[in-house]
Amino acid sequence: MDQFFNVVALGMLLGGTYALVSVGLNLIFGVIRIVNFSQGEFLMLGMYGAYLGYSTMGLDPYAGAFIVVPALTLLGMVVYWLVMRPLQNEPMMQVFASFGLLLLIQNVVLAITGGVGMSMNTPFSQVTLTIAGVQFSATRLIILLAALVAAGGLGLFLAKTNFGQAIRAVAQDRMAAQLMGINVERTFMWSFGIGTGLAGLAGVLLTPIYTLSPQIGGNFVMAAFAVVVLGGLGSVLGALVGGFIVGLTEAFAGYYIDPELKHAVIFIVFIAVLLIKPSGLFGQAGAEEVGLREQS
Amino acid sequence: MKKFNGAGVLAVLVGAGWITVAAAQEGTIKIGAITPNTGGMAVLGNDLANWYELAADEINAKGGVLGKKVKIIRGDATNAQEAIAAVDKLATVDKVDIISGTIASFISQAASEAAVNYNKMYWETNALAVELTTRGLPNFLRTGPSAAYYAMQAADVSKGKVASVVGKPVNKLKIWVEHEDSNYGTSIATEVDRLMKAEGATVQIAGHKASAVDLTDSILRAQQANPDIFIISGYVVDTHLLLRTMRERNFKPAATILIGLGDSPDTLKAIGPEYLQGILIVTFPRQAINQKYAPGSDAVNKAYVDKYKVPSIGNAGINGYVGMQILFKAIEATKGDMSVSALMKAAKAMDMPIGSFTTGYGVKFDENMQNTRGQAVTYQWQGDSTKVVWPQEAALDGVSMIKLARP
Amino acid sequence: MSRILDVQSIVAGYGEANVLTNVSIYADKAEVVSIVGANGAGKTTLISTLAGVIKPRSGEVYFQGERITDMPAHERPQKMLAMVPEGGRLFPFMTVLENLKLGAFPERARSGFNQRLEEIFDIFSILRERRGQLAGHLSGGERQMCAIARAMMSRPALLMLDEPSVGLSPVMTERVFETIRSLATRDNLTVLLVEQNVGEALDISDRGYVIDHGSIAMTGLSSELKDNPQVQGAYMGL
Ligand SMILES: Nc1ncnc2c1ncn2[C@@H]1O[C@H](COP(=O)(O)OP(=O)(O)OP(=O)(O)O)[C@@H](O)[C@H]1O
Ligand SMILES: [Mg+2]
């Protein structure tokens, strides 16, 4: 019992990590209907970007975010324009292309780094806060806050701004959006960029915790795919709530059952949710139909 | 211009081996080295191949093996398919006599099976998986330790030294082995479990995924059990994450032992010297080792730096260097017969005491052709470097295990 | 009378095949022009080409004197050209109000939004009541009305509609057609109305085109076409 609240805190912090990693993935899927397999690699690039700033300029990763996140947004936009856009009438090819990107980015980073594990050891990464006997790691707490701010900010942006409305319109019916005067390709490009930028943000904030390897993105993205399906494809709130469900499940199953079985338990929860609500917790029923409707 | 072209063609011919091969074929022993020279293990793979070449250089400087020069030919392989292709090429194009390697067990497995087809000896120096020698492959032996020897060393240091430093009899020790849940980590954990239970210690083993995003649950459970010795058998990423989480959760077991890794500059950078103080590492012998136990290891480490201008990065390369030297001895014993049967017979007959080589190894193969005298040793972080602390005779004079509990 | 739309010898299609072989039509200011024809004749292909969703393979399109043949679809609403696609294609997970806001997405239509909204609500009073409701939950007739209202939010000079009567009851069809007619009169709006409901379409339009297998088979004043025995036989079941 004495560990109960520690485990809750752990699950919430982990949930924040998963939510932050999932938000961008879900935006890209919701708007462009591309399952972006290379999302984890953009996260990994965010980590290496933060590391590069830290090791060459002594830049704190949190300051580095102000360079790395815009850079990865831009990179995502360029990748969309040069790789995804020419394939826009062949959705399957876009999925393959994103898989190709995954291999390409991993191997380029592998070739540059030679596979040496890189880590930073900032004083801040060692700080833990203890509140009423419950421990919070400061780096994870920042990720949780970032997840809340990113999801909230993105939700507001989509609901309140003209451009956000345009993104939602494109997500729901790209042909009708075009007839409203919305530049669909530009919207896709920005959505992809915002999605990869969010992956980069997650990467930067995770850097102080992990030893970097070119394959590390996959560790996060596997969970993110579960989060996205659980929370509802295309739903920002779903990514947030899905993240917390997976995080809490993992923490409880890991501590009270067995760390080796936690992924199995997550899978059971995952199946149970989909049996009760096939579109995910916050997915709009029929949303997948809208997405798959012949869009010209 | 025309003149230079002629010279150019000649140079190309020489470079391609047209001329040299014809001239030197009789006098060369060609050894194919299967190592990953690209991809994520490239640093380790290149390091191992470098050490093979250093061993060849040294023997060639002394007139070669039975008067023949030794040549190492590199074959790049990062996965099983590439391993098979590399063996094909080494056997048919380069016409090597013997194949050697490897950094990774799955590459070794595929490459050695492919070598059977060409009737070539597979002289393994470095891959760790126990199963490699229990397959009964007719052309395979291993000169270095297997993962089981890591477990043996961990058990040996626990009962031989750590127990007394902790201040408990061996049968009162509580041990927690935290392992990544693939075959590698699991096999070491179960072996430590078996060996220490036989000593009467209380052992608990627990698995985790090497790719886990968070390992706090594992640490909380271990913390709850309050072990005297906390043993981690994992890969780099998860081992670092465990150490960071231990620090974060203020988990201070009386002794911590890392298996197979954790003595590199990477780890120093990731965790920092303060927290690493006193942490033990079971690994291949290489530096900061007593020259009476490992004769000539200082000199050969220096020779490596002289040749390659950088210090050796891997912890396994010198183990390959010694494996190569054992091979040269075997070839001498067969009088140059490079067939599988002759080499296996010669290897089987070898009997050299511990301390015969620069890693402290001796040679005596068991019925599975696993060298039983290729021992791992235990290092300890002291200041910002690691020093051998076990076995006792391997430690430098004046070095002993420091207080284990960390701040 | 000023020419709003002038389409010259358009060829268009999908993949290898041409659907429209050689189509020329025009529309003048405040005119309601209907385009009728059988299933698969090429009506949707024609107005999709005019909306820029499909690129013509040859021919020219002029709108208010400007050549817009190659203009991307999303730039056309800014030029006061609007289209209501078949079925309305509302954004189903947005409210009626959000749909109307998107109708005013072109830069030109953003100023005076509130005033325009009031005008639209005056014409489509049902939408005022339903403003907060998700568009996906509207009835068929409401949906069609909302789609027309959304297109009208951009204050177009030319409104193109693809079969607005599809799936509606006769009463509802009549209400939609009346609304279209009154919009044209009230705002001096030019309307291009694609319909299979030939009788009604000709009733509310000034002129008409009969399209058959991708080319214009007949044209004339709506009243003349309506009395033409060939049209009656082929399209009006008489
Ligand atoms: N996306 C498409 N790809 C290929 N062929 C198409 C496509 N859309 C329509 N067609 C073909 O083009 C021809 C004309 O179709 P179109 O939709 O323009 O006809 P329509 O007159 O609007 O018919 P309806 O009254 O049924 O709506 C048809 O033969 C149709 O099969
Ligand atoms: Mg049609």
Short mmCIF file of C-alpha atoms in Angstrom, two decimals, chain A residues 6-243:
data_model
loop_
_atom_site.label_atom_id
_atom_site.label_comp_id
_atom_site.label_asym_id
_atom_site.label_seq_id
_atom_site.Cartn_x
_atom_site.Cartn_y
_atom_site.Cartn_z
CA ASN A 6 4.18 6.19 -6.03
CA VAL A 7 2.88 3.79 -8.64
CA VAL A 8 0.03 6.17 -9.52
CA ALA A 9 2.53 9.00 -9.92
CA LEU A 10 4.75 6.77 -12.02
CA GLY A 11 1.83 5.85 -14.27
CA MET A 12 0.82 9.47 -14.71
CA LEU A 13 4.36 10.53 -15.59
CA LEU A 14 4.71 7.66 -18.02
CA GLY A 15 1.28 8.52 -19.42
CA GLY A 16 2.53 12.03 -20.08
CA THR A 17 5.41 10.58 -22.08
CA TYR A 18 3.12 8.39 -24.14
CA ALA A 19 0.61 11.19 -24.67
CA LEU A 20 3.28 13.57 -25.92
CA VAL A 21 4.66 10.96 -28.30
CA SER A 22 1.17 10.13 -29.57
CA VAL A 23 -0.26 13.58 -30.22
CA GLY A 24 1.76 14.22 -33.36
CA LEU A 25 1.23 10.71 -34.69
CA ASN A 26 -2.50 11.11 -34.26
CA LEU A 27 -2.56 14.52 -35.93
CA ILE A 28 -0.82 13.15 -39.00
CA PHE A 29 -3.11 10.16 -39.15
CA GLY A 30 -6.25 12.17 -38.48
CA VAL A 31 -5.57 14.76 -41.16
CA ILE A 32 -3.58 13.06 -43.90
CA ARG A 33 -4.62 9.46 -43.17
CA ILE A 34 -1.02 8.33 -43.28
CA VAL A 35 0.15 5.88 -40.65
CA ASN A 36 3.53 7.50 -40.27
CA PHE A 37 5.91 4.69 -39.40
CA SER A 38 8.79 7.15 -39.34
CA GLN A 39 7.32 9.13 -36.42
CA GLY A 40 9.70 7.41 -34.00
CA GLU A 41 12.64 8.41 -36.16
CA PHE A 42 11.66 12.07 -35.97
CA LEU A 43 11.56 11.62 -32.21
CA MET A 44 15.01 10.07 -32.40
CA LEU A 45 16.24 12.99 -34.51
CA GLY A 46 14.89 15.31 -31.81
CA MET A 47 16.99 13.44 -29.27
CA TYR A 48 20.14 13.61 -31.35
CA GLY A 49 19.45 17.26 -32.11
CA ALA A 50 19.25 18.04 -28.41
CA TYR A 51 22.38 15.99 -27.81
CA LEU A 52 24.23 17.81 -30.58
CA GLY A 53 23.35 21.19 -29.08
CA TYR A 54 24.39 19.95 -25.66
CA SER A 55 27.70 18.42 -26.70
CA THR A 56 28.86 21.10 -29.13
CA MET A 57 27.49 24.31 -27.67
CA GLY A 58 26.75 23.24 -24.11
CA LEU A 59 23.13 24.06 -24.81
CA ASP A 60 20.67 22.82 -22.20
CA PRO A 61 18.19 20.48 -23.94
CA TYR A 62 15.28 22.64 -22.82
CA ALA A 63 16.85 25.62 -24.56
CA GLY A 64 17.76 23.42 -27.51
CA ALA A 65 14.06 22.72 -28.02
CA PHE A 66 13.69 26.22 -29.45
CA ILE A 67 15.99 25.25 -32.30
CA VAL A 68 15.28 21.54 -32.67
CA VAL A 69 11.47 21.71 -32.75
CA PRO A 70 11.25 24.31 -35.55
CA ALA A 71 13.97 22.45 -37.44
CA LEU A 72 12.05 19.18 -37.29
CA THR A 73 8.82 20.94 -38.22
CA LEU A 74 10.59 22.25 -41.28
CA LEU A 75 12.13 18.87 -42.05
CA GLY A 76 8.70 17.24 -41.78
CA MET A 77 7.28 19.80 -44.19
CA VAL A 78 10.07 19.20 -46.68
CA VAL A 79 9.66 15.43 -46.36
CA TYR A 80 5.93 15.77 -46.93
CA TRP A 81 6.44 17.93 -49.98
CA LEU A 82 9.14 15.83 -51.60
CA VAL A 83 8.14 12.31 -50.57
CA MET A 84 4.51 12.09 -49.51
CA ARG A 85 2.84 14.62 -51.77
CA PRO A 86 3.82 12.95 -55.05
CA LEU A 87 2.22 9.76 -53.70
CA GLN A 88 -0.98 11.36 -52.50
CA ASN A 89 -3.21 9.31 -54.76
CA GLU A 90 -1.64 6.09 -53.55
CA PRO A 91 -2.22 5.83 -49.79
CA MET A 92 -0.55 2.42 -49.56
CA MET A 93 2.56 3.81 -51.18
CA GLN A 94 2.62 6.60 -48.61
CA VAL A 95 2.67 4.03 -45.83
CA PHE A 96 5.52 2.19 -47.56
CA ALA A 97 7.30 5.50 -48.07
CA SER A 98 7.04 6.28 -44.36
CA PHE A 99 8.54 2.88 -43.66
CA GLY A 100 11.31 3.64 -46.11
CA LEU A 101 11.94 6.91 -44.29
CA LEU A 102 12.24 4.99 -41.05
CA LEU A 103 15.02 2.84 -42.50
CA LEU A 104 16.70 5.77 -44.19
CA ILE A 105 16.78 8.02 -41.12
CA GLN A 106 17.92 5.21 -38.85
CA ASN A 107 20.72 4.21 -41.17
CA VAL A 108 21.90 7.74 -41.77
CA VAL A 109 22.11 8.34 -38.03
CA LEU A 110 23.78 4.95 -37.62
CA ALA A 111 26.36 5.82 -40.24
CA ILE A 112 27.08 9.21 -38.65
CA THR A 113 27.26 8.03 -35.05
CA GLY A 114 28.77 4.60 -35.71
CA GLY A 115 26.31 3.14 -33.24
CA VAL A 116 27.97 4.58 -30.12
CA GLY A 117 25.46 5.09 -27.30
CA MET A 118 25.28 8.75 -26.37
CA SER A 119 24.01 10.16 -23.11
CA MET A 120 23.96 13.43 -21.29
CA ASN A 121 24.05 13.76 -17.56
CA THR A 122 22.65 17.18 -16.73
CA PRO A 123 22.28 18.14 -13.05
CA PHE A 124 18.59 18.71 -13.65
CA SER A 125 18.07 15.13 -14.82
CA GLN A 126 18.98 13.97 -11.30
CA VAL A 127 16.41 16.10 -9.52
CA THR A 128 13.45 14.37 -7.94
CA LEU A 129 10.65 16.10 -6.07
CA THR A 130 9.10 14.38 -3.10
CA ILE A 131 5.59 15.51 -2.30
CA ALA A 132 3.89 13.81 0.66
CA GLY A 133 6.14 10.79 0.26
CA VAL A 134 5.45 10.48 -3.46
CA GLN A 135 8.40 10.82 -5.81
CA PHE A 136 8.35 12.70 -9.09
CA SER A 137 11.31 12.88 -11.42
CA ALA A 138 11.65 16.47 -12.57
CA THR A 139 12.42 15.56 -16.18
CA ARG A 140 9.35 13.35 -16.40
CA LEU A 141 7.22 16.00 -14.74
CA ILE A 142 8.25 18.47 -17.43
CA ILE A 143 7.25 15.95 -20.09
CA LEU A 144 3.86 15.53 -18.44
CA LEU A 145 3.36 19.29 -18.41
CA ALA A 146 4.52 19.52 -22.01
CA ALA A 147 2.02 16.82 -23.00
CA LEU A 148 -0.81 18.73 -21.33
CA VAL A 149 0.25 22.02 -22.92
CA ALA A 150 0.81 20.47 -26.34
CA ALA A 151 -2.51 18.62 -26.36
CA GLY A 152 -4.40 21.60 -24.96
CA GLY A 153 -2.69 24.02 -27.30
CA LEU A 154 -3.30 21.84 -30.32
CA GLY A 155 -6.94 21.35 -29.33
CA LEU A 156 -7.45 25.11 -29.01
CA PHE A 157 -5.60 25.77 -32.22
CA LEU A 158 -7.79 23.29 -34.12
CA ALA A 159 -11.00 24.59 -32.58
CA LYS A 160 -10.42 28.33 -32.53
CA THR A 161 -8.18 29.48 -35.33
CA ASN A 162 -9.03 29.73 -39.01
CA PHE A 163 -6.10 27.57 -39.94
CA GLY A 164 -7.03 25.02 -37.29
CA GLN A 165 -10.57 24.91 -38.67
CA ALA A 166 -9.14 24.42 -42.14
CA ILE A 167 -7.07 21.46 -40.89
CA ARG A 168 -10.17 19.88 -39.39
CA ALA A 169 -12.11 20.49 -42.59
CA VAL A 170 -9.41 18.80 -44.66
CA ALA A 171 -9.43 15.88 -42.22
CA GLN A 172 -13.16 15.40 -42.65
CA ASP A 173 -13.56 15.93 -46.37
CA ARG A 174 -10.64 17.08 -48.43
CA MET A 175 -12.64 17.65 -51.61
CA ALA A 176 -15.21 19.81 -49.85
CA ALA A 177 -12.36 21.65 -48.12
CA GLN A 178 -10.89 22.47 -51.48
CA LEU A 179 -14.23 23.90 -52.57
CA MET A 180 -14.12 26.16 -49.49
CA GLY A 181 -10.90 27.66 -50.80
CA ILE A 182 -8.59 25.68 -48.54
CA ASN A 183 -5.22 24.72 -49.99
CA VAL A 184 -5.26 21.03 -49.14
CA GLU A 185 -1.65 20.27 -50.00
CA ARG A 186 -0.38 23.15 -47.92
CA THR A 187 -2.58 22.00 -45.03
CA PHE A 188 -1.17 18.49 -45.32
CA MET A 189 2.32 19.87 -45.39
CA TRP A 190 1.75 21.89 -42.23
CA SER A 191 -0.02 19.04 -40.47
CA PHE A 192 2.86 16.71 -41.22
CA GLY A 193 5.31 19.36 -40.05
CA ILE A 194 3.43 20.03 -36.83
CA GLY A 195 3.23 16.28 -36.24
CA THR A 196 6.96 15.74 -36.73
CA GLY A 197 7.71 18.88 -34.73
CA LEU A 198 5.75 17.43 -31.81
CA ALA A 199 7.72 14.19 -32.18
CA GLY A 200 10.86 16.31 -32.05
CA LEU A 201 9.63 18.05 -28.90
CA ALA A 202 9.04 14.67 -27.28
CA GLY A 203 12.53 13.59 -28.34
CA VAL A 204 14.20 16.68 -26.92
CA LEU A 205 12.45 16.37 -23.58
CA LEU A 206 13.25 12.66 -23.34
CA THR A 207 16.96 13.12 -24.07
CA PRO A 208 18.09 13.67 -20.46
CA ILE A 209 16.57 10.32 -19.46
CA TYR A 210 17.87 7.92 -22.08
CA THR A 211 20.99 6.64 -23.72
CA LEU A 212 20.53 7.44 -27.39
CA SER A 213 20.62 4.83 -30.09
CA PRO A 214 19.41 5.11 -33.68
CA GLN A 215 16.71 2.52 -32.99
CA ILE A 216 15.37 4.11 -29.82
CA GLY A 217 12.39 5.75 -31.55
CA GLY A 218 10.73 2.40 -32.01
CA ASN A 219 10.56 1.85 -28.23
CA PHE A 220 8.24 4.82 -27.86
CA VAL A 221 6.27 4.52 -31.03
CA MET A 222 5.10 0.97 -30.45
CA ALA A 223 3.29 2.21 -27.36
CA ALA A 224 2.10 5.28 -29.25
CA PHE A 225 0.34 3.15 -31.83
CA ALA A 226 -1.56 1.43 -29.02
CA VAL A 227 -2.35 4.81 -27.45
CA VAL A 228 -3.66 6.22 -30.70
CA VAL A 229 -5.95 3.29 -31.45
CA LEU A 230 -7.11 3.15 -27.83
CA GLY A 231 -7.82 6.86 -27.55
CA GLY A 232 -9.40 7.15 -30.97
CA LEU A 233 -7.80 7.79 -34.32
CA GLY A 234 -7.55 11.47 -35.05
CA SER A 235 -8.58 12.66 -31.60
CA VAL A 236 -6.29 14.96 -29.64
CA LEU A 237 -8.10 14.29 -26.37
CA GLY A 238 -7.94 10.58 -27.21
CA ALA A 239 -4.15 10.73 -27.45
CA LEU A 240 -4.00 12.34 -24.03
CA VAL A 241 -6.41 10.00 -22.27
CA GLY A 242 -5.07 6.97 -24.15
CA GLY A 243 -1.58 7.92 -23.02
#
